[in-house]
Structures are given as structure tokens and as C-alpha cells.
Tab-separated table of C-alpha atoms and ligand atoms in Angstrom:
chain	number	residue	atom	x	y	z
A	378	MET	CA	-19.221	-1.518	-19.786
A	379	SER	CA	-15.904	-2.496	-21.359
A	380	THR	CA	-13.128	0.066	-21.623
A	381	ALA	CA	-10.190	0.612	-23.956
A	382	LEU	CA	-7.309	2.955	-23.264
A	383	ILE	CA	-5.553	5.112	-25.810
A	384	ILE	CA	-2.348	6.603	-24.459
A	385	LEU	CA	-0.831	9.427	-26.481
A	386	ALA	CA	2.926	9.250	-26.453
A	387	ALA	CA	4.126	10.405	-29.854
A	388	GLY	CA	5.304	13.889	-28.952
A	389	LYS	CA	8.963	14.737	-29.083
A	390	GLY	CA	9.218	16.740	-25.914
A	391	THR	CA	11.540	19.276	-27.525
A	392	ARG	CA	11.975	21.192	-24.281
A	393	MET	CA	13.419	18.139	-22.531
A	394	ASN	CA	16.584	18.509	-24.676
A	395	SER	CA	16.952	14.770	-24.667
A	396	ASP	CA	17.635	11.828	-26.950
A	397	LEU	CA	15.209	9.805	-24.856
A	398	PRO	CA	11.526	10.086	-25.851
A	399	LYS	CA	9.820	12.258	-23.255
A	400	VAL	CA	7.451	9.570	-21.971
A	401	LEU	CA	10.436	7.345	-21.054
A	402	HIS	CA	11.884	9.826	-18.596
A	403	ARG	CA	11.480	8.404	-15.137
A	404	VAL	CA	9.467	9.420	-12.117
A	405	GLY	CA	9.865	7.285	-9.010
A	406	GLY	CA	12.172	5.014	-11.015
A	407	ALA	CA	9.573	4.143	-13.682
A	408	PRO	CA	9.030	5.727	-17.112
A	409	MET	CA	6.186	8.241	-17.050
A	410	LEU	CA	4.422	6.067	-19.587
A	411	ALA	CA	4.395	3.176	-17.088
A	412	HIS	CA	2.606	5.409	-14.566
A	413	ALA	CA	-0.050	6.209	-17.163
A	414	LEU	CA	-0.384	2.503	-18.014
A	415	ARG	CA	-0.756	1.646	-14.347
A	416	ALA	CA	-3.412	4.294	-13.727
A	417	GLY	CA	-5.308	3.033	-16.773
A	418	ALA	CA	-4.919	-0.589	-15.722
A	419	THR	CA	-7.111	0.044	-12.675
A	420	LEU	CA	-10.062	0.190	-15.099
A	421	ASN	CA	-9.313	-3.363	-16.291
A	422	PRO	CA	-9.215	-2.220	-19.913
A	423	GLU	CA	-10.141	-4.768	-22.533
A	424	ARG	CA	-7.541	-3.234	-24.836
A	425	THR	CA	-4.744	-0.708	-24.466
A	426	VAL	CA	-3.234	1.152	-27.400
A	427	VAL	CA	-0.143	3.336	-27.079
A	428	VAL	CA	0.352	5.887	-29.838
A	429	ALA	CA	4.104	6.261	-30.298
A	430	GLY	CA	6.029	8.502	-32.660
A	431	HIS	CA	9.378	9.924	-31.618
A	432	GLY	CA	11.585	7.109	-30.361
A	433	ALA	CA	8.880	4.564	-31.193
A	434	ASP	CA	11.239	1.576	-30.869
A	435	ALA	CA	12.306	2.542	-27.378
A	436	VAL	CA	8.686	3.231	-26.447
A	437	ARG	CA	7.676	-0.162	-27.812
A	438	GLN	CA	10.274	-1.884	-25.621
A	439	ALA	CA	9.239	-0.008	-22.512
A	440	VAL	CA	5.576	-0.799	-23.109
A	441	ALA	CA	6.355	-4.489	-23.627
A	442	SER	CA	8.097	-4.687	-20.267
A	443	HIS	CA	5.250	-2.967	-18.391
A	444	ASP	CA	2.153	-4.232	-20.189
A	445	ALA	CA	2.700	-7.142	-22.556
A	446	GLN	CA	-0.920	-6.961	-23.785
A	447	ALA	CA	-0.766	-3.348	-24.951
A	448	ALA	CA	-0.701	-2.617	-28.677
A	449	ILE	CA	1.565	0.012	-30.168
A	450	VAL	CA	0.667	2.106	-33.169
A	451	VAL	CA	3.019	4.591	-34.753
A	452	GLN	CA	1.970	8.120	-35.629
A	453	LYS	CA	4.579	9.053	-38.241
A	454	ALA	CA	3.968	12.796	-38.207
A	455	GLN	CA	2.579	14.581	-35.164
A	456	LEU	CA	-0.355	16.412	-36.697
A	457	GLY	CA	-2.275	16.918	-33.471
A	458	THR	CA	-4.075	15.052	-30.713
A	459	ALA	CA	-7.116	14.143	-32.874
A	460	HIS	CA	-4.826	12.721	-35.546
A	461	ALA	CA	-2.964	10.789	-32.816
A	462	VAL	CA	-6.179	9.207	-31.509
A	463	ALA	CA	-7.238	8.352	-35.077
A	464	GLN	CA	-4.086	6.201	-35.431
A	465	ALA	CA	-5.486	3.880	-32.745
A	466	ALA	CA	-8.679	3.109	-34.703
A	467	PRO	CA	-7.349	0.020	-36.552
A	468	ALA	CA	-6.101	-1.469	-33.273
A	469	LEU	CA	-9.598	-1.043	-31.802
A	470	GLU	CA	-11.373	-2.652	-34.752
A	471	GLY	CA	-14.471	-4.464	-33.486
A	472	PHE	CA	-14.301	-2.888	-30.027
A	473	GLY	CA	-17.690	-1.533	-28.978
A	474	GLY	CA	-17.178	-0.057	-25.498
A	475	ASP	CA	-15.812	3.161	-24.081
A	476	VAL	CA	-12.478	4.734	-24.901
A	477	ILE	CA	-10.484	6.754	-22.409
A	478	VAL	CA	-7.693	8.889	-23.826
A	479	LEU	CA	-4.714	9.504	-21.522
A	480	TYR	CA	-1.381	11.282	-22.073
A	481	GLY	CA	1.859	9.394	-21.581
A	482	ASP	CA	3.493	12.467	-20.059
A	483	THR	CA	0.878	12.951	-17.346
A	484	PRO	CA	1.795	10.382	-14.705
A	485	PHE	CA	-0.456	11.192	-11.749
A	486	ILE	CA	-4.071	10.689	-12.834
A	487	SER	CA	-5.634	8.644	-10.034
A	488	ALA	CA	-7.713	5.510	-10.329
A	489	GLU	CA	-10.489	7.241	-8.403
A	490	THR	CA	-10.631	10.096	-10.937
A	491	LEU	CA	-10.866	7.649	-13.850
A	492	LYS	CA	-13.714	5.838	-12.072
A	493	ARG	CA	-15.535	9.175	-11.652
A	494	MET	CA	-15.158	9.774	-15.393
A	495	GLN	CA	-16.698	6.386	-16.108
A	496	ALA	CA	-19.594	7.225	-13.800
A	497	ALA	CA	-20.132	10.611	-15.509
A	498	ARG	CA	-20.297	8.828	-18.865
A	499	LEU	CA	-23.652	7.329	-17.829
A	500	GLY	CA	-25.248	10.782	-18.302
A	501	HIS	CA	-23.179	12.198	-21.193
A	502	ASP	CA	-21.732	11.134	-24.529
A	503	ILE	CA	-18.381	12.816	-23.884
A	504	VAL	CA	-16.706	13.369	-20.525
A	505	VAL	CA	-13.642	15.590	-20.271
A	506	LEU	CA	-11.400	15.781	-17.237
A	507	GLY	CA	-10.776	19.374	-16.212
A	508	PHE	CA	-9.031	21.180	-13.398
A	509	HIS	CA	-9.137	24.624	-11.869
A	510	ALA	CA	-5.741	26.020	-12.779
A	511	ALA	CA	-3.840	28.301	-10.442
A	512	ASP	CA	-2.100	29.629	-13.561
A	513	PRO	CA	-4.122	28.619	-16.653
A	514	GLY	CA	-1.297	29.632	-19.037
A	515	GLY	CA	-1.530	27.864	-22.394
A	516	TYR	CA	-4.071	25.186	-21.467
A	517	GLY	CA	-7.250	24.630	-23.437
A	518	ARG	CA	-10.225	26.378	-21.791
A	519	LEU	CA	-13.426	24.501	-20.901
A	520	VAL	CA	-16.461	26.603	-21.754
A	521	MET	CA	-19.235	25.407	-19.422
A	522	GLU	CA	-22.967	26.136	-19.203
A	523	GLY	CA	-24.192	24.590	-15.995
A	524	ASP	CA	-22.818	21.095	-16.079
A	525	THR	CA	-22.810	21.048	-19.862
A	526	LEU	CA	-19.487	21.441	-21.637
A	527	ARG	CA	-20.198	23.653	-24.666
A	528	LYS	CA	-16.770	23.551	-26.244
A	529	ILE	CA	-13.055	23.515	-25.614
A	530	VAL	CA	-11.050	26.434	-26.938
A	531	GLU	CA	-7.294	26.161	-27.274
A	532	PHE	CA	-5.431	29.062	-25.728
A	533	LYS	CA	-3.967	30.187	-29.060
A	534	ASP	CA	-7.440	30.402	-30.562
A	535	ALA	CA	-9.169	31.958	-27.562
A	536	ASP	CA	-10.416	35.545	-27.229
A	537	ALA	CA	-9.791	37.535	-24.058
A	538	PRO	CA	-12.991	36.542	-22.182
A	539	THR	CA	-12.315	32.851	-22.959
A	540	ARG	CA	-8.711	33.171	-21.844
A	541	ALA	CA	-10.042	34.514	-18.539
A	542	ILE	CA	-11.620	31.101	-17.833
A	543	THR	CA	-9.551	29.114	-15.329
A	544	PHE	CA	-11.312	25.729	-15.749
A	545	CYS	CA	-8.841	23.941	-18.041
A	546	ASN	CA	-8.578	20.778	-20.119
A	547	SER	CA	-6.336	18.045	-18.688
A	548	GLY	CA	-6.453	16.151	-21.977
A	549	VAL	CA	-8.211	13.084	-20.567
A	550	ILE	CA	-11.382	12.314	-22.493
A	551	ALA	CA	-13.909	9.470	-22.303
A	552	ALA	CA	-16.397	8.599	-25.040
A	553	ASP	CA	-18.000	5.681	-26.835
A	554	ALA	CA	-15.440	4.270	-29.286
A	555	GLY	CA	-17.686	4.385	-32.365
A	556	LYS	CA	-18.827	7.957	-31.729
A	557	LEU	CA	-15.299	9.099	-30.898
A	558	PHE	CA	-13.841	7.924	-34.212
A	559	GLU	CA	-16.826	9.313	-36.167
A	560	LEU	CA	-16.313	12.724	-34.584
A	561	ILE	CA	-12.551	12.658	-35.082
A	562	ALA	CA	-13.068	12.083	-38.796
A	563	LEU	CA	-14.838	15.461	-38.871
A	564	VAL	CA	-12.040	17.426	-37.184
A	565	GLY	CA	-10.198	19.912	-39.389
A	566	ASN	CA	-6.983	21.819	-38.855
A	567	GLU	CA	-8.025	25.396	-39.583
A	568	ASN	CA	-6.751	26.905	-36.358
A	569	ALA	CA	-3.868	28.894	-34.957
A	570	SER	CA	-1.574	25.816	-34.782
A	571	GLY	CA	-2.655	24.106	-37.999
A	572	GLU	CA	-3.172	20.923	-35.936
A	573	TYR	CA	-6.016	18.450	-35.666
A	574	TYR	CA	-7.328	19.154	-32.186
A	575	LEU	CA	-8.975	16.340	-30.254
A	576	THR	CA	-10.648	19.055	-28.245
A	577	ASP	CA	-12.744	20.035	-31.296
A	578	ILE	CA	-14.871	16.907	-30.917
A	579	VAL	CA	-16.854	18.555	-28.114
A	580	ALA	CA	-18.364	21.309	-30.272
A	581	LEU	CA	-18.783	18.841	-33.160
A	582	ALA	CA	-20.647	16.431	-30.889
A	583	ARG	CA	-22.983	19.091	-29.556
A	584	ALA	CA	-23.797	20.267	-33.070
A	585	ARG	CA	-24.990	16.692	-33.694
A	586	GLY	CA	-27.210	16.565	-30.636
A	587	LEU	CA	-24.800	14.691	-28.396
A	588	THR	CA	-24.016	15.849	-24.869
A	589	ALA	CA	-20.727	16.621	-23.149
A	590	THR	CA	-19.652	17.432	-19.621
A	591	ALA	CA	-16.463	18.012	-17.683
A	592	ILE	CA	-15.593	16.832	-14.206
A	593	ALA	CA	-12.815	18.362	-12.126
A	594	CYS	CA	-9.848	16.750	-10.442
A	595	ASP	CA	-7.072	18.154	-8.328
A	596	GLU	CA	-4.562	20.131	-10.386
A	597	ALA	CA	-1.731	18.008	-8.961
A	598	GLU	CA	-3.142	14.953	-10.773
A	599	THR	CA	-2.949	16.595	-14.169
A	600	LEU	CA	0.628	17.739	-13.753
A	601	GLY	CA	2.252	17.216	-17.148
A	602	VAL	CA	5.953	17.144	-17.901
A	603	ASN	CA	7.385	19.308	-20.672
A	604	SER	CA	10.830	20.203	-19.332
A	605	ARG	CA	13.493	18.920	-16.952
A	606	ALA	CA	12.183	21.387	-14.386
A	607	ASP	CA	8.710	19.842	-14.735
A	608	LEU	CA	10.287	16.396	-14.388
A	609	ALA	CA	12.009	17.421	-11.162
A	610	ALA	CA	8.726	18.874	-9.894
A	611	ALA	CA	6.947	15.622	-10.790
A	612	GLU	CA	9.561	13.680	-8.815
A	613	VAL	CA	9.001	15.932	-5.805
A	614	ALA	CA	5.253	15.378	-6.080
A	615	PHE	CA	5.750	11.630	-6.420
A	616	GLN	CA	8.054	11.445	-3.394
A	617	ARG	CA	5.712	13.538	-1.272
A	618	ARG	CA	2.877	11.156	-2.050
A	619	ALA	CA	4.952	7.988	-1.543
A	620	ARG	CA	6.162	9.208	1.864
A	621	ALA	CA	2.653	10.105	2.955
A	622	GLU	CA	1.413	6.665	1.900
A	623	ALA	CA	4.198	4.878	3.782
A	624	LEU	CA	3.440	6.856	6.950
A	625	GLU	CA	-0.232	6.118	6.487
A	626	ASN	CA	0.582	2.395	6.227
A	627	GLY	CA	2.345	2.391	9.585
A	628	VAL	CA	5.976	2.871	8.578
A	629	THR	CA	8.063	4.934	11.009
A	630	MET	CA	10.299	7.530	9.378
A	631	LEU	CA	12.287	9.975	11.443
A	632	ALA	CA	12.886	12.337	8.526
A	633	PRO	CA	10.500	11.289	5.750
A	634	GLU	CA	11.582	14.200	3.538
A	635	THR	CA	15.009	12.539	3.170
A	636	VAL	CA	13.781	9.056	2.208
A	637	TRP	CA	13.481	8.240	-1.527
A	638	PHE	CA	10.925	5.794	-2.835
A	639	SER	CA	10.339	4.062	-6.142
A	640	HIS	CA	7.007	3.453	-7.825
A	641	ASP	CA	6.955	-0.155	-6.550
A	642	THR	CA	8.526	0.118	-3.058
A	643	ARG	CA	6.632	-2.003	-0.529
A	644	ILE	CA	7.247	-1.549	3.200
A	645	GLY	CA	5.400	-3.371	5.972
A	646	SER	CA	3.935	-1.727	9.036
A	647	ASP	CA	6.174	-1.081	12.018
A	648	ALA	CA	9.256	-1.030	9.832
A	649	VAL	CA	11.587	1.813	10.794
A	650	ILE	CA	13.311	3.764	8.051
A	651	GLU	CA	16.013	6.131	9.224
A	652	PRO	CA	17.056	9.296	7.359
A	653	TYR	CA	18.629	9.310	3.899
A	654	VAL	CA	17.614	5.863	2.767
A	655	VAL	CA	17.131	5.323	-0.981
A	656	PHE	CA	14.769	2.654	-2.292
A	657	ALA	CA	15.585	2.036	-5.957
A	658	PRO	CA	13.041	-0.107	-7.839
A	659	ARG	CA	11.869	-3.585	-6.760
A	660	VAL	CA	12.369	-3.476	-3.009
A	661	THR	CA	10.161	-5.080	-0.393
A	662	VAL	CA	10.741	-4.589	3.317
A	663	GLU	CA	8.743	-6.631	5.782
A	664	SER	CA	7.133	-5.579	9.032
A	665	GLY	CA	9.414	-4.742	11.895
A	666	ALA	CA	12.546	-4.436	9.784
A	667	HIS	CA	14.874	-1.550	10.545
A	668	VAL	CA	16.726	0.192	7.728
A	669	ARG	CA	19.303	2.500	9.208
A	670	ALA	CA	20.599	5.779	7.795
A	671	PHE	CA	22.319	6.206	4.419
A	672	SER	CA	21.497	2.783	3.020
A	673	HIS	CA	20.794	2.110	-0.663
A	674	LEU	CA	18.510	-0.784	-1.597
A	675	GLU	CA	17.581	-2.094	-5.041
A	676	GLY	CA	15.836	-5.239	-6.259
A	677	CYS	CA	15.981	-6.886	-2.855
A	678	HIS	CA	13.857	-8.277	-0.058
A	679	VAL	CA	14.355	-7.490	3.643
A	680	GLY	CA	12.693	-9.942	6.041
A	681	ARG	CA	10.907	-9.352	9.321
A	682	ASP	CA	12.945	-7.766	12.090
A	683	ALA	CA	16.043	-7.678	9.910
A	684	ILE	CA	18.456	-4.791	10.446
A	685	VAL	CA	20.170	-3.069	7.526
A	686	GLY	CA	22.854	-0.374	7.710
A	687	PRO	CA	23.790	2.300	8.469
A	688	TYR	CA	25.619	2.707	5.150
A	689	ALA	CA	24.618	-0.643	3.677
A	690	ARG	CA	24.138	-1.378	0.004
A	691	LEU	CA	21.738	-4.138	-1.030
A	692	ARG	CA	21.927	-4.845	-4.751
A	693	PRO	CA	19.554	-6.767	-7.027
A	694	GLY	CA	18.831	-10.375	-6.212
A	695	SER	CA	19.547	-10.086	-2.503
A	696	THR	CA	17.197	-11.639	0.023
A	697	LEU	CA	17.540	-11.131	3.746
A	698	ALA	CA	15.529	-13.624	5.785
A	699	ASP	CA	13.971	-12.736	9.126
A	700	ARG	CA	16.311	-11.250	11.725
A	701	ALA	CA	19.279	-11.150	9.340
A	702	ARG	CA	21.692	-8.290	9.966
A	703	VAL	CA	23.723	-6.371	7.428
A	704	GLY	CA	25.826	-3.611	8.923
A	705	ASN	CA	27.906	-0.644	7.862
A	706	PHE	CA	29.840	-0.593	4.607
A	707	VAL	CA	28.547	-3.992	3.571
A	708	GLU	CA	27.550	-4.664	-0.038
A	709	ILE	CA	25.342	-7.627	-0.858
A	710	LYS	CA	24.595	-8.708	-4.426
A	711	ASN	CA	22.494	-11.623	-5.671
A	712	SER	CA	22.736	-13.503	-2.385
A	713	GLU	CA	20.526	-15.290	0.050
A	714	ILE	CA	21.149	-14.354	3.681
A	715	ARG	CA	19.305	-16.856	5.842
A	716	THR	CA	17.531	-16.363	9.149
A	717	GLY	CA	19.557	-14.621	11.809
A	718	ALA	CA	22.803	-14.542	9.811
A	719	LYS	CA	25.045	-11.529	10.500
A	720	ILE	CA	27.330	-9.616	8.170
A	721	ASN	CA	28.029	-6.570	10.192
A	722	HIS	CA	31.129	-4.800	8.938
A	723	LEU	CA	32.968	-3.908	5.737
A	724	SER	CA	32.172	-6.905	3.550
A	725	TYR	CA	31.307	-7.796	-0.021
A	726	ILE	CA	28.988	-10.751	-0.396
A	727	GLY	CA	28.091	-11.622	-4.014
A	728	ASP	CA	26.506	-14.725	-5.568
A	729	ALA	CA	26.408	-16.380	-2.159
A	730	GLU	CA	24.191	-18.281	0.200
A	731	ILE	CA	24.826	-17.557	3.870
A	732	GLY	CA	23.427	-20.196	6.251
A	733	VAL	CA	21.117	-19.755	9.222
A	734	ALA	CA	22.752	-17.965	12.168
A	735	SER	CA	26.174	-17.771	10.517
A	736	ASN	CA	28.496	-14.962	11.480
A	737	ILE	CA	30.567	-13.317	8.780
A	738	GLY	CA	33.529	-11.441	10.216
A	739	GLY	CA	34.445	-7.902	9.245
A	740	GLY	CA	36.346	-7.499	5.998
A	741	THR	CA	35.180	-10.802	4.529
A	742	ILE	CA	34.997	-10.846	0.744
A	743	THR	CA	33.457	-13.387	-1.582
A	744	CYS	CA	35.863	-13.378	-4.535
A	745	ASN	CA	33.079	-14.225	-6.975
A	746	TYR	CA	34.595	-12.937	-10.213
A	747	ASP	CA	37.589	-14.449	-11.944
A	748	GLY	CA	37.721	-11.736	-14.577
A	749	VAL	CA	35.504	-13.670	-16.959
A	750	MET	CA	32.878	-15.621	-15.008
A	751	LYS	CA	30.965	-15.311	-11.733
A	752	HIS	CA	31.087	-18.131	-9.192
A	753	GLU	CA	29.095	-19.073	-6.116
A	754	THR	CA	29.954	-19.244	-2.438
A	755	THR	CA	27.922	-21.379	-0.038
A	756	ILE	CA	28.226	-21.059	3.721
A	757	GLY	CA	26.429	-23.571	5.923
A	758	ALA	CA	24.349	-22.921	9.011
A	759	ARG	CA	26.050	-21.627	12.174
A	760	ALA	CA	29.398	-21.179	10.431
A	761	PHE	CA	31.858	-18.614	11.749
A	762	ILE	CA	33.875	-16.826	9.077
A	763	GLY	CA	36.885	-15.110	10.633
A	764	SER	CA	37.551	-11.454	9.894
A	765	ASP	CA	39.195	-10.678	6.584
A	766	THR	CA	38.528	-14.084	5.037
A	767	MET	CA	38.787	-14.199	1.247
A	768	LEU	CA	36.362	-16.809	-0.047
A	769	VAL	CA	37.615	-17.692	-3.512
A	770	ALA	CA	34.547	-18.981	-5.340
A	771	PRO	CA	33.358	-21.493	-6.258
A	772	VAL	CA	33.712	-22.637	-2.687
A	773	ARG	CA	31.635	-24.146	0.092
A	774	VAL	CA	32.092	-23.763	3.841
A	775	GLY	CA	30.176	-26.432	5.752
A	776	GLU	CA	27.798	-26.215	8.686
A	777	ASP	CA	29.319	-25.373	12.046
A	778	ALA	CA	32.643	-24.751	10.297
A	779	MET	CA	35.120	-21.948	10.996
A	780	THR	CA	37.732	-20.068	9.030
A	781	GLY	CA	40.666	-18.359	10.695
A	782	SER	CA	40.992	-14.587	10.332
A	783	GLY	CA	42.899	-13.514	7.278
A	784	SER	CA	42.429	-16.843	5.531
A	785	VAL	CA	42.282	-17.200	1.786
A	786	ILE	CA	39.873	-20.100	1.329
A	787	THR	CA	40.300	-21.820	-2.014
A	788	GLN	CA	39.052	-25.305	-1.117
A	789	ASP	CA	35.757	-26.485	0.345
A	790	VAL	CA	35.658	-26.659	4.157
A	791	PRO	CA	33.903	-29.768	5.545
A	792	ASP	CA	31.123	-29.481	8.161
A	793	GLY	CA	32.536	-28.743	11.597
A	794	ALA	CA	36.111	-28.162	10.353
A	795	LEU	CA	38.396	-25.208	11.057
A	796	ALA	CA	40.152	-23.942	7.937
A	797	LEU	CA	43.363	-21.938	8.171
A	798	GLY	CA	44.630	-20.567	4.904
A	799	ARG	CA	47.382	-18.109	5.835
A	800	ALA	CA	51.122	-18.020	6.472
A	801	GLN	CA	52.398	-19.515	9.730
A	802	GLN	CA	53.246	-16.838	12.329
A	803	VAL	CA	56.908	-16.605	13.424
A	804	ASN	CA	57.993	-14.786	16.667
A	805	LYS	CA	61.602	-13.521	16.938
A	806	PRO	CA	62.446	-12.692	20.573
A	807	GLY	CA	63.896	-9.196	21.164
A	808	MET	CA	63.977	-8.466	17.442
A	809	ALA	CA	61.469	-5.580	17.549
A	810	ARG	CA	63.479	-3.600	20.112
A	811	LYS	CA	66.627	-4.024	18.020
A	812	LEU	CA	64.819	-2.894	14.898
A	813	PHE	CA	63.441	0.195	16.654
A	814	GLU	CA	66.956	1.128	17.838
A	815	THR	CA	68.448	0.793	14.355
A	816	LEU	CA	65.656	2.805	12.776
A	817	ARG	CA	65.834	5.612	15.353
A	818	PHE	CA	69.628	5.826	14.881
A	819	LYS	CA	69.177	6.094	11.072
A	820	LYS	CA	66.581	8.803	11.453
A	821	ALA	CA	68.749	10.890	13.811
A	822	ARG	CA	71.688	10.682	11.349
A	823	ARG	CA	69.477	11.786	8.453
A	824	ASP	CA	67.981	14.716	10.399
A	825	LYS	CA	71.493	15.887	11.312
A	826	LYS	CA	72.629	15.857	7.663
A	827	ARG	CA	69.579	17.912	6.623
A	828	GLU	CA	70.250	20.433	9.371
A	829	ALA	CA	73.879	20.811	8.181
A	830	GLY	CA	72.714	21.237	4.573
A	831	LYS	CA	70.486	24.199	5.516
A	832	GLY	CA	73.288	26.142	7.315
B	692	UD1	C1	-3.315	19.629	-25.073
B	692	UD1	C2	-4.800	19.997	-25.255
B	692	UD1	C3	-5.139	21.149	-24.297
B	692	UD1	C4	-4.844	20.740	-22.881
B	692	UD1	C5	-3.397	20.266	-22.733
B	692	UD1	C6	-3.183	19.668	-21.370
B	692	UD1	C7	-5.370	19.575	-27.582
B	692	UD1	C8	-5.562	20.185	-28.909
B	692	UD1	N1	-5.017	20.402	-26.623
B	692	UD1	O1	-2.566	20.742	-25.476
B	692	UD1	O2	-6.522	21.473	-24.407
B	692	UD1	O3	-5.109	21.822	-21.997
B	692	UD1	O4	-3.063	19.256	-23.711
B	692	UD1	O5	-1.832	19.367	-21.196
B	692	UD1	O6	-5.569	18.394	-27.412
B	692	UD1	N2	0.541	14.036	-28.971
B	692	UD1	C9	0.677	13.016	-29.871
B	692	UD1	N3	0.594	13.262	-31.187
B	692	UD1	C10	0.363	14.507	-31.673
B	692	UD1	C11	0.214	15.565	-30.752
B	692	UD1	C12	0.309	15.291	-29.409
B	692	UD1	O7	0.892	11.861	-29.463
B	692	UD1	O8	0.278	14.651	-32.885
B	692	UD1	C13	0.634	13.741	-27.537
B	692	UD1	C14	1.821	14.435	-26.889
B	692	UD1	O9	2.928	13.577	-26.864
B	692	UD1	C15	1.299	14.698	-25.493
B	692	UD1	C16	-0.192	14.869	-25.687
B	692	UD1	O10	-0.509	14.270	-26.916
B	692	UD1	O11	1.472	13.596	-24.633
B	692	UD1	C17	-0.614	16.329	-25.699
B	692	UD1	O12	0.037	16.996	-26.743
B	692	UD1	P1	0.594	18.472	-26.573
B	692	UD1	O13	1.244	18.871	-27.835
B	692	UD1	O14	1.373	18.579	-25.325
B	692	UD1	O15	-0.767	19.288	-26.415
B	692	UD1	P2	-0.970	20.694	-25.746
B	692	UD1	O16	-0.702	21.740	-26.756
B	692	UD1	O17	-0.263	20.748	-24.462
B	693	MG	MG1	1.302	19.661	-23.492
């Protein structure tokens, strides 16, 4: 059975108080909409249609970067969820399979739950995803009779006994595409909100001899975001899950509650992650690597048995090969650190290639920016860069080469050469003692004057 997804994402999200469309607010570093797309993608949909409205251009861009195949349709006025789904009809022209409707602001629906909905579709024309709400509040109520779903009643339109029902509508619905659009055409807006309710298709279907059911999922999966507080709660839920998964996969974390993951963080087994490490998007860490406390990683790769931090910053485009070491207060950007190379203290390495088993002394800086353009630094294998070397790029230091501490390297260093780029040292015998004497005498005279001034 082929599947199409319709993701509703036109709502404004007034309570977010934001210029950004609600579905583009991020959870685990990815827009909520991307989470919905990813959950849906597990069904291998033949087509995906995102219904955008508020901030449609921004939504279009975000969709393009997460799912290039997805179509976007624009719902100009938000007249209700049935009206929103109807906007997708032209984009599904000629599609004969099942449609699953998801919300762009509900990021946690699991693949397993969507598969269960597909399975339930074998026995029913419409399958609705419900949940048993701890606090049913304003959710639509699912009126069941055995395993038959009789109707869905929106809270605003519900009488007291219906409001007492705690089995609620998540918003996710599965149905045959043709039947879905036929039913939607019959939906009116004579209700408390004056909106076209998608939920009305259940009663309409049953009146036409079709069947409907609801299956339940965990309430945590249906968590929707309507406010910044909800967004923060969604982030907490996401982090809790990501930490649990990492532990499950064999990652050691001493204080998992302090480690922050992104939606796409990948960490191999037997890696050790110390407290207060932040994984921004696009990070992979291989088995056996050790990321020490207070490090921030983004868009980078950490090889096997590499050691990072404490207090390291790995920026996008950085690759650490196996057994590389990046120590405290070191920033690496867009650089390749080859096997066993060490950059252990207080350095900035940008747009560079650091050769196998090289040692970069503390305080070394690649001067990669001339104020207008970025330039590259290449360091050969087994090179030794003395502490506090300024590598003025573009520049190349050869294999087995050395630079003296405090050097400013502006020219390439041949393989095996020692480069010294600093002023010659001059020693003046006895001069320090003389200087000390003069200075102490001056200080005593000054102190005396001040003392006299006070009296
Ligand atoms: C909806 C359901 C309710 C369910 C609840 C779960 C209906 C009528 N009600 O209510 O049964 O318990 O979700 O959260 O379906 N949207 C559009 N275009 C529109 C209207 C909405 O794209 O014209 C999108 C919104 O952006 C949102 C989703 O559809 O992602 C749900 O809309 P919302 O207004 O939040 O519906 P609820 O009143 O919460
Ligand atoms: Mg809602």
C-alpha cells in the first residue's frame, strides 16, 4: 500500500510571540517541521505535501533543505484543519493510496506508532491516533463504542459528559486518499469556532457506512508546541530521549542530564562523554573517543580514541582522525587533524591541515584571515610547532620540520628545516640588578613624597 503524507503547518502560533513561523522553532537543533518530516519518512511516502500559510516562504526553504521531494501548498487563510487538508488535494492528483495527516508542530510521533496506524487501516476506513490525556483540556474528544470510533467532538462543542472523556485526538489521521477528500468536501463550519474541522469526517464517514477506529499512543508522543514554555518542555523531552538512546547504544556518560544532543548526533559505543558537553548539529563521534567536560562541538567528526577537551571548541568542517588530541581552550575550525596529531593548549587552528603525529605547541595560532579573505595552513607529518607560533597563512610547514617558540612564520618551511622567525635575543650582563636598584630607589622617593603630602 502506497502512502502520502500531508503535514499541516499553516498556523501562526500566536502564543509563541515570534516572527518565526511556529513549525520552524527548533527542538534538538532542527525545526519541529523537520522532526515531523523525519517521522513520516519512515513510511517511505510516495508523496509528501506540506501545507504552509504563515511564513510560507521560510517554511518552503526549510522543507527544501530537509526533504527536497516534498511539495508545498499554501493555505492563504487558516479556515480550519479540514480546509488545510483540502489544499493538498491538487498536489495529490492521481495518487490512489493512503494519506496520513500529521501536524508540523508535533515533533515526537514515533515510526512505530505510524506503522501501527497503517496496520489498523486494514480493518477500518479511517484510523485516528488518540491518547489518554492526563489533563484533557481543550483537546478534541474521541467518542468510542468498543473499538469503533463514533465521532470526534471538539472541546468547544462538547457537552459535559463528552468533556469528561479523557481519550483525546492527537490530530494524526489515516485514510484512503479518495475517500478522505470526498468526506472533506462535505465538512461545514457550523460550530463553536466557525472552522472547517477535519475531525468531522469521522461522523460523516460513519453516516455513509464507512468504519472508523482510534488507536492509542503514549501522550509524550503527541506533545504539541503552542508556546515557548511548550517548546522548552519539548526540548527537555527530546534531550531525555536522546540521552537514554546514547546510553542504550553503549556510550558512557558520567552526568547524562548535563549533556546536550542534537537531532542528528551520532556517537559510537564505548565513547566517553564527560559532563556539560554540547553537541550542536552534525556531529559524529567514533567508538572509544573521549570528549571531556565543557566542550562544544558542531559540524565535526571525532575519530576513534581521539581525546577532546576539557573546554575545547570544534567548529564546522573539523575532522579529527583516530587518536588525535585537542586540549583545553583550543578552537578548531574547518581543519583536518590527522592521526595522532596533538593540539593540547590554547590554540586557534582554522582552515588548516595538521599532519600525522605533529605536535602543535601551546598558544599557536593560524592567522587565516587577512581581513578580507581566508587562507590555508598546511603542516606536514611529524612536525613540531613551537609554542606561540603565529602561522601567517597561506603557509606550509614541511614534514619533520620545526618552528621556534614565538616565531611568526610568513614563508613556507621546507621538510626537515627549523624555522626561526623572531628577534635575536641579547643578554646584558649585570643590567637587571642595576635596573632593579634604580627602580626601587625611584619608588622609595615617590612613597616619601606621598607620605609628606598627607601630613
Ligand atoms: C486540533 C484538533 C483536535 C485535537 C488537537 C490536537 C481539529 C478540528 N481539532 O485542534 O481534535 O485534539 O488538534 O492538538 O482538527 N492548521 C492549519 N491550517 C488551519 C488550521 C490549523 O495548517 O487552517 C494546522 C496548525 O498549524 C496546527 C494543526 O493544524 O499544526 C492543528 O491546528 P490547531 O489550530 O492547533 O488545532 P486545535 O484547535 O489544537
Ligand atoms: Mg493545537
